[in-house]
Every structure is written in C-alpha cells, then in structure tokens.
mmCIF file with all atom_site columns, C-alpha atoms in Angstrom:
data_model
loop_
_atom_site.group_PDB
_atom_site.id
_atom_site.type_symbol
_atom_site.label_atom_id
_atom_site.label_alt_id
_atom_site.label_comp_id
_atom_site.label_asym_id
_atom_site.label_entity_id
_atom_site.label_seq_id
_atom_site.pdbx_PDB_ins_code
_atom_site.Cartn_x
_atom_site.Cartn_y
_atom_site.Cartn_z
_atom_site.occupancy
_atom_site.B_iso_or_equiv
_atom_site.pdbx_formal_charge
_atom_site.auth_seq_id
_atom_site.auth_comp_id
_atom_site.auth_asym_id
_atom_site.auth_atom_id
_atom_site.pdbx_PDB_model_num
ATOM 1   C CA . UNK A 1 1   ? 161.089 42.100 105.459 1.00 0.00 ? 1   UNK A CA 1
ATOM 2   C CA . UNK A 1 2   ? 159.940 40.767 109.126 1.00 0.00 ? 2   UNK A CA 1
ATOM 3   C CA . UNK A 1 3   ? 159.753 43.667 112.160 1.00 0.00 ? 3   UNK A CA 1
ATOM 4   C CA . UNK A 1 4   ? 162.376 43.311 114.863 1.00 0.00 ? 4   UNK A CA 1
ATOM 5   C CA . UNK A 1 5   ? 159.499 41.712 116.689 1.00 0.00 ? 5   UNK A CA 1
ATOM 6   C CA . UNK A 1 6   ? 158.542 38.992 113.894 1.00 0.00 ? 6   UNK A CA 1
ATOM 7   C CA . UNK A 1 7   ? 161.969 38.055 114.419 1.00 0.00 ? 7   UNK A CA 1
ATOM 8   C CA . UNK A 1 8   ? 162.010 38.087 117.467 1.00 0.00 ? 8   UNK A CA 1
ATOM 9   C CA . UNK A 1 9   ? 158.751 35.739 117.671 1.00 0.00 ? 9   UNK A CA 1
ATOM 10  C CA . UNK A 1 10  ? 160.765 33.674 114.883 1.00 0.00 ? 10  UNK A CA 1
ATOM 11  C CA . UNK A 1 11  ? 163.849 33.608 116.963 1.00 0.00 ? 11  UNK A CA 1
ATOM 12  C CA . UNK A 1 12  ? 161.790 31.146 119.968 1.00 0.00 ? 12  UNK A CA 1
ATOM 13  C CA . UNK A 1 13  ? 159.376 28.837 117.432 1.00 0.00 ? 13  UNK A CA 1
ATOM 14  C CA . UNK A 1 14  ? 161.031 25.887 119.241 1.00 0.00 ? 14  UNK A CA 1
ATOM 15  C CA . UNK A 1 15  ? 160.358 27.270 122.569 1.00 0.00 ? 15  UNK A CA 1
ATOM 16  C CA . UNK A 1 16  ? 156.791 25.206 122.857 1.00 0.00 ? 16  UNK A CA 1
ATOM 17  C CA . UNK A 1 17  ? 158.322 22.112 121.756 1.00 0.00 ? 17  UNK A CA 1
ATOM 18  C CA . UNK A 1 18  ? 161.806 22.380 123.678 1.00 0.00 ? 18  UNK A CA 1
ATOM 19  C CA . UNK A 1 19  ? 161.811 18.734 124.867 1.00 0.00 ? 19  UNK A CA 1
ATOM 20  C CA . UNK A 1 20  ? 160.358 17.117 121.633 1.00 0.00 ? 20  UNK A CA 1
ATOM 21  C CA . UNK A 1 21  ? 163.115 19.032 119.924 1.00 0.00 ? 21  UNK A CA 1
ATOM 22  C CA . UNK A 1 22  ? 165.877 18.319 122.111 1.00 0.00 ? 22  UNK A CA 1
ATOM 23  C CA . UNK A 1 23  ? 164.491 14.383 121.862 1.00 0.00 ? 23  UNK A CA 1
ATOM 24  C CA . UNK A 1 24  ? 164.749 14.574 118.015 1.00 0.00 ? 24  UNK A CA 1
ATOM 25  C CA . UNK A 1 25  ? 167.324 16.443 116.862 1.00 0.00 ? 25  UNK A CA 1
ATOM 26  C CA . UNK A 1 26  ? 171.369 14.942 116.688 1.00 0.00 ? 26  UNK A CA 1
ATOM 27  C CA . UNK A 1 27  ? 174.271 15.646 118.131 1.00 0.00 ? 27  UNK A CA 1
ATOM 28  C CA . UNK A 1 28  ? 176.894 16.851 115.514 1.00 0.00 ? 28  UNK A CA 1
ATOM 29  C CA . UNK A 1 29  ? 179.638 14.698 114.244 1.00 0.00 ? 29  UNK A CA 1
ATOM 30  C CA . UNK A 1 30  ? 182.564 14.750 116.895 1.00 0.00 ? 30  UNK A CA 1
ATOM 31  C CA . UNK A 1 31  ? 185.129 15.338 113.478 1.00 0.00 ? 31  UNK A CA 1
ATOM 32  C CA . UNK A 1 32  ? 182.489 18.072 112.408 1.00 0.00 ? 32  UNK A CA 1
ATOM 33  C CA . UNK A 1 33  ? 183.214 20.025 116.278 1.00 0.00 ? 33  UNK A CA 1
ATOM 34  C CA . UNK A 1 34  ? 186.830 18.840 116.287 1.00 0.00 ? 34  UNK A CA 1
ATOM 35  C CA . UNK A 1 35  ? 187.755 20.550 112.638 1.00 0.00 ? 35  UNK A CA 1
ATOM 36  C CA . UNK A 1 36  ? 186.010 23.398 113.680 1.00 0.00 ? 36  UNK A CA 1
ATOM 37  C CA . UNK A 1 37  ? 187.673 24.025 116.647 1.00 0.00 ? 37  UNK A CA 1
ATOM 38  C CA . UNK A 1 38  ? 190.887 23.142 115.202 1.00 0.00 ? 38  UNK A CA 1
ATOM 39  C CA . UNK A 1 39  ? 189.898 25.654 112.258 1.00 0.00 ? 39  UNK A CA 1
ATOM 40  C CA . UNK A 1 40  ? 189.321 28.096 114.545 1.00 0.00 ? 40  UNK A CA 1
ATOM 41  C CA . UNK A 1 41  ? 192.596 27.731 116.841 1.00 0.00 ? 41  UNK A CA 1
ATOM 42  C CA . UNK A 1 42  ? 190.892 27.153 119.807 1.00 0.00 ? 42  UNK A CA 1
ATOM 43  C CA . UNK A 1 43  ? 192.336 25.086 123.016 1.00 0.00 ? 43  UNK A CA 1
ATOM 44  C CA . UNK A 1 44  ? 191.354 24.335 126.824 1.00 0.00 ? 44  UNK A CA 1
ATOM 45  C CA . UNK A 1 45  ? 190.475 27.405 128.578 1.00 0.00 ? 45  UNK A CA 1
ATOM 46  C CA . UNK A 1 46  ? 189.457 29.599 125.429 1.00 0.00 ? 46  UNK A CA 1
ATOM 47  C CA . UNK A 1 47  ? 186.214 31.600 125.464 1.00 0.00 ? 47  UNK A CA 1
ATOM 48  C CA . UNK A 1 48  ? 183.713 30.790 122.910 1.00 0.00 ? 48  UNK A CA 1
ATOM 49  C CA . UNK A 1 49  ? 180.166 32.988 122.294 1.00 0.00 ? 49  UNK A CA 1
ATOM 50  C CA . UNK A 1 50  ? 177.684 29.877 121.431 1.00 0.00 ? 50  UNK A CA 1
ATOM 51  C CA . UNK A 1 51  ? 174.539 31.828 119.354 1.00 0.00 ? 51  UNK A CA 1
ATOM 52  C CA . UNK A 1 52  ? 171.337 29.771 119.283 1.00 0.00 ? 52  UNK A CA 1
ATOM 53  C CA . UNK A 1 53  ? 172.259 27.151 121.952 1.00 0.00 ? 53  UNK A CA 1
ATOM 54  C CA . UNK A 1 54  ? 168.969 25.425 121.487 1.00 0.00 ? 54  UNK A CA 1
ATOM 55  C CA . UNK A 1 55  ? 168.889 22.412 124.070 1.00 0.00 ? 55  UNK A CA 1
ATOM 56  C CA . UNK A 1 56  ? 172.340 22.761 124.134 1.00 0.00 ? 56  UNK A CA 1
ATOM 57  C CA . UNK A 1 57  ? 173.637 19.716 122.116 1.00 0.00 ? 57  UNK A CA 1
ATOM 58  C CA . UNK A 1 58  ? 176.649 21.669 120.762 1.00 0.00 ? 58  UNK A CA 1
ATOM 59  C CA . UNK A 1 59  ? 177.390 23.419 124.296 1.00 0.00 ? 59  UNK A CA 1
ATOM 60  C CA . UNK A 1 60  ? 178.217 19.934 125.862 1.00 0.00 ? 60  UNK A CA 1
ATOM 61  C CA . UNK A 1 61  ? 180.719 18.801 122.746 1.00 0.00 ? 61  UNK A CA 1
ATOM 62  C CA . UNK A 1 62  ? 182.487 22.233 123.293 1.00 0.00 ? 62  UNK A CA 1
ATOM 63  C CA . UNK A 1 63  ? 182.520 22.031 127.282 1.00 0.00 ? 63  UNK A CA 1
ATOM 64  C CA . UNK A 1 64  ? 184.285 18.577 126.675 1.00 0.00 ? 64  UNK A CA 1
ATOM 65  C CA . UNK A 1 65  ? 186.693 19.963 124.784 1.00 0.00 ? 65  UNK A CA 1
ATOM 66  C CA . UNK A 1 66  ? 187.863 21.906 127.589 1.00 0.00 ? 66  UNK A CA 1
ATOM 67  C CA . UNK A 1 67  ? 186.189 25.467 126.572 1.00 0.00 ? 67  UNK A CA 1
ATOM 68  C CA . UNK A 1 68  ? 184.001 27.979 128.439 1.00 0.00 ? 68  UNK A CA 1
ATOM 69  C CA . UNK A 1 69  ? 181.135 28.662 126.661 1.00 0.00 ? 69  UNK A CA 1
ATOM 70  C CA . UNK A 1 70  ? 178.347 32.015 127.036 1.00 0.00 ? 70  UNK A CA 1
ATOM 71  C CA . UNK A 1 71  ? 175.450 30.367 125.264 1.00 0.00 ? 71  UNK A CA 1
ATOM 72  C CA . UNK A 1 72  ? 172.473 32.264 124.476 1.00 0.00 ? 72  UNK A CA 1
ATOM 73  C CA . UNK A 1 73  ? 169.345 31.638 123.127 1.00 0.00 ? 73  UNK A CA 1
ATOM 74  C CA . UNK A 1 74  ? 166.167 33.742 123.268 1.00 0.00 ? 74  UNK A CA 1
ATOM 75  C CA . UNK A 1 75  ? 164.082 30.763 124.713 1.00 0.00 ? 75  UNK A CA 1
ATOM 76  C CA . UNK A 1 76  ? 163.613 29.627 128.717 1.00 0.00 ? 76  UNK A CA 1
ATOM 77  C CA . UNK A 1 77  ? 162.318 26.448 127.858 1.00 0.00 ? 77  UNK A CA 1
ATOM 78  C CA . UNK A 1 78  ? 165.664 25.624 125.692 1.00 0.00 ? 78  UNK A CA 1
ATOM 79  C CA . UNK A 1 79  ? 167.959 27.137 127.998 1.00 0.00 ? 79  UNK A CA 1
ATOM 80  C CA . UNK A 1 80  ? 166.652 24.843 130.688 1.00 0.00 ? 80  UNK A CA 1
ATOM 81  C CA . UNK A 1 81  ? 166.897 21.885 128.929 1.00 0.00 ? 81  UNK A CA 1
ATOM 82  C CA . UNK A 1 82  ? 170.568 22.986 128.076 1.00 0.00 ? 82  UNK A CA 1
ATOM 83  C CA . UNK A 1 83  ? 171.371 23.237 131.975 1.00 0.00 ? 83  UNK A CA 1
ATOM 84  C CA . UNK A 1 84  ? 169.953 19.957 132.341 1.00 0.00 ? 84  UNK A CA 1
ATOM 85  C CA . UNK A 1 85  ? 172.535 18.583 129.563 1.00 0.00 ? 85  UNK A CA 1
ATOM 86  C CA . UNK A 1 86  ? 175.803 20.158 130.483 1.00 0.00 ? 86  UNK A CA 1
ATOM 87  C CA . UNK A 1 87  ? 175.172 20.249 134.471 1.00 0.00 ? 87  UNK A CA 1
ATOM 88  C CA . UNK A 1 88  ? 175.463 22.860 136.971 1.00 0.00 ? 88  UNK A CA 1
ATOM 89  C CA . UNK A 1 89  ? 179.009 22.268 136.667 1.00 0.00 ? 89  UNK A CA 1
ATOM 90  C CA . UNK A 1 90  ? 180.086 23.078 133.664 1.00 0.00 ? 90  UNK A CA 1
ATOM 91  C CA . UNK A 1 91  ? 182.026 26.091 132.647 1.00 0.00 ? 91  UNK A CA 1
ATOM 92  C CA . UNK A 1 92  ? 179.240 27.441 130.805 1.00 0.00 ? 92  UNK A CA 1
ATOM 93  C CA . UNK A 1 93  ? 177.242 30.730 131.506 1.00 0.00 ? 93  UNK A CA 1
ATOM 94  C CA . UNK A 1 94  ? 173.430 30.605 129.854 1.00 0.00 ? 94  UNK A CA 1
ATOM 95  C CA . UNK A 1 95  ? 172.592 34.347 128.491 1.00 0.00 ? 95  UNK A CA 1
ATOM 96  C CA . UNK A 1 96  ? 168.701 34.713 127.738 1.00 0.00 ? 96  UNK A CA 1
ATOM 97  C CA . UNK A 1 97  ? 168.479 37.257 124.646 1.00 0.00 ? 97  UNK A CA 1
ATOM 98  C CA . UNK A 1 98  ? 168.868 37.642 121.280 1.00 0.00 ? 98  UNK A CA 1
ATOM 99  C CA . UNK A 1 99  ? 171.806 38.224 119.049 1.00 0.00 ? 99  UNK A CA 1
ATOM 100 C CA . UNK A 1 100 ? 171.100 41.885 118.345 1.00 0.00 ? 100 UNK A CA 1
ATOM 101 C CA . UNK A 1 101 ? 171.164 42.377 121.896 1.00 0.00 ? 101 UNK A CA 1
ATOM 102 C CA . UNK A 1 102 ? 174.268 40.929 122.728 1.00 0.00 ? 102 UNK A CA 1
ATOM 103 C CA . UNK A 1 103 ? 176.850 42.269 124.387 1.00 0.00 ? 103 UNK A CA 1
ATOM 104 C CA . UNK A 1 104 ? 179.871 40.334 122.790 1.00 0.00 ? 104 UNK A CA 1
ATOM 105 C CA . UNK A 1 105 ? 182.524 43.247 124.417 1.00 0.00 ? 105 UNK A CA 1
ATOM 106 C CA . UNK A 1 106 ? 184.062 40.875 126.912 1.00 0.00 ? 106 UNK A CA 1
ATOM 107 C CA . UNK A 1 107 ? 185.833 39.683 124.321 1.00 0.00 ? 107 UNK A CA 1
ATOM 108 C CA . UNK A 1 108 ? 185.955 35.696 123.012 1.00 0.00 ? 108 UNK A CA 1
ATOM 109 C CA . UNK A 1 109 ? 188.247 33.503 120.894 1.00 0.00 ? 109 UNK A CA 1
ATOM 110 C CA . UNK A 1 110 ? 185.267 32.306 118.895 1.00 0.00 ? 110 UNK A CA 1
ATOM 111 C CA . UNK A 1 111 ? 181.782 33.353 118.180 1.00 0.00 ? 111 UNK A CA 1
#
C-alpha cells in the first residue's frame, strides 16, 4: 500500500514530460465522447468535474460539445498545456489538486 504522498508523487509522473506526452498521446474517438455523454444525459450548458485532465485532450472534445468543464489535475506543467489547447476562452475552469482534495460540493451533472 503507497503513503498519501507516494500517491501523490504517482499522481504527477507525467509532469516532467508534459509536452512529449501531450505530443504522443490521442485524442479519443469522437463516438467514444459522444456515447458517453449521451450515456450520461448530458447537454449544452451542463457541468461536468473532468479528473486527471492531463494536457487536456478530453477537456476540448467536451467544451465542443457545449459543456463547462472544472478540470483538475495535480500537475502545472499539464494544466498549462491544457490552457494552451482549449484557449482562454473556453468555459473551462483549471483546478490544481488532487482528487482526495476535491471539493466536488458545487454540485455537477457528471464527474
């Protein structure tokens, strides 16, 4: 079992490598993000809690789906690179944290 820091430490491995990562890794399947949204009931204007945003990849595919989106990650370098994607713009808000330290009381259609 890991301390709450090794997970922590865990939780930003990507943090050194946040442009090589956002360079190699896909986008997800517009049907994959469309079923799940559809699964999930969601429509313009709904609140969703993104956990792990990484560089932001599935941020953008929900902000074009009309949705506001908290995103949080627990790494700077990722939630810069995310900015960079979805533009200063977009109806996102970038949280830096963890998941245990959260505060998911506003309320959101989706997490």
């Amino acid at each position: 079992m890991y301390s709450a820091e090794a997970r922590r430490t865990l939780g930003r491995v990507f943090e050194s490598v946040a442009e090589d990562y956002d360079r190699e890794r896909r986008a997800y399947p517009d049907e994959l993000v469309d079923d799940a949204v559809a699964t999930a009931g969601l429509t313009a204007g709904d609140r969703v809690f993104e956990v792990g945003c990484g560089t932001g990849l599935l941020t953008e595919q929900l902000v074009a789906r009309g949705l506001y989106v908290r995103a949080l990650d627990p790494g700077e370098g990722m939630i810069e690179v995310a900015r960079r994607r979805v533009g200063p713009e977009a109806p996102v808000e970038f949280v830096l944290g963890t998941f245990e330290d959260a505060d998911v009381s506003a309320g959101y259609d989706a997490v």
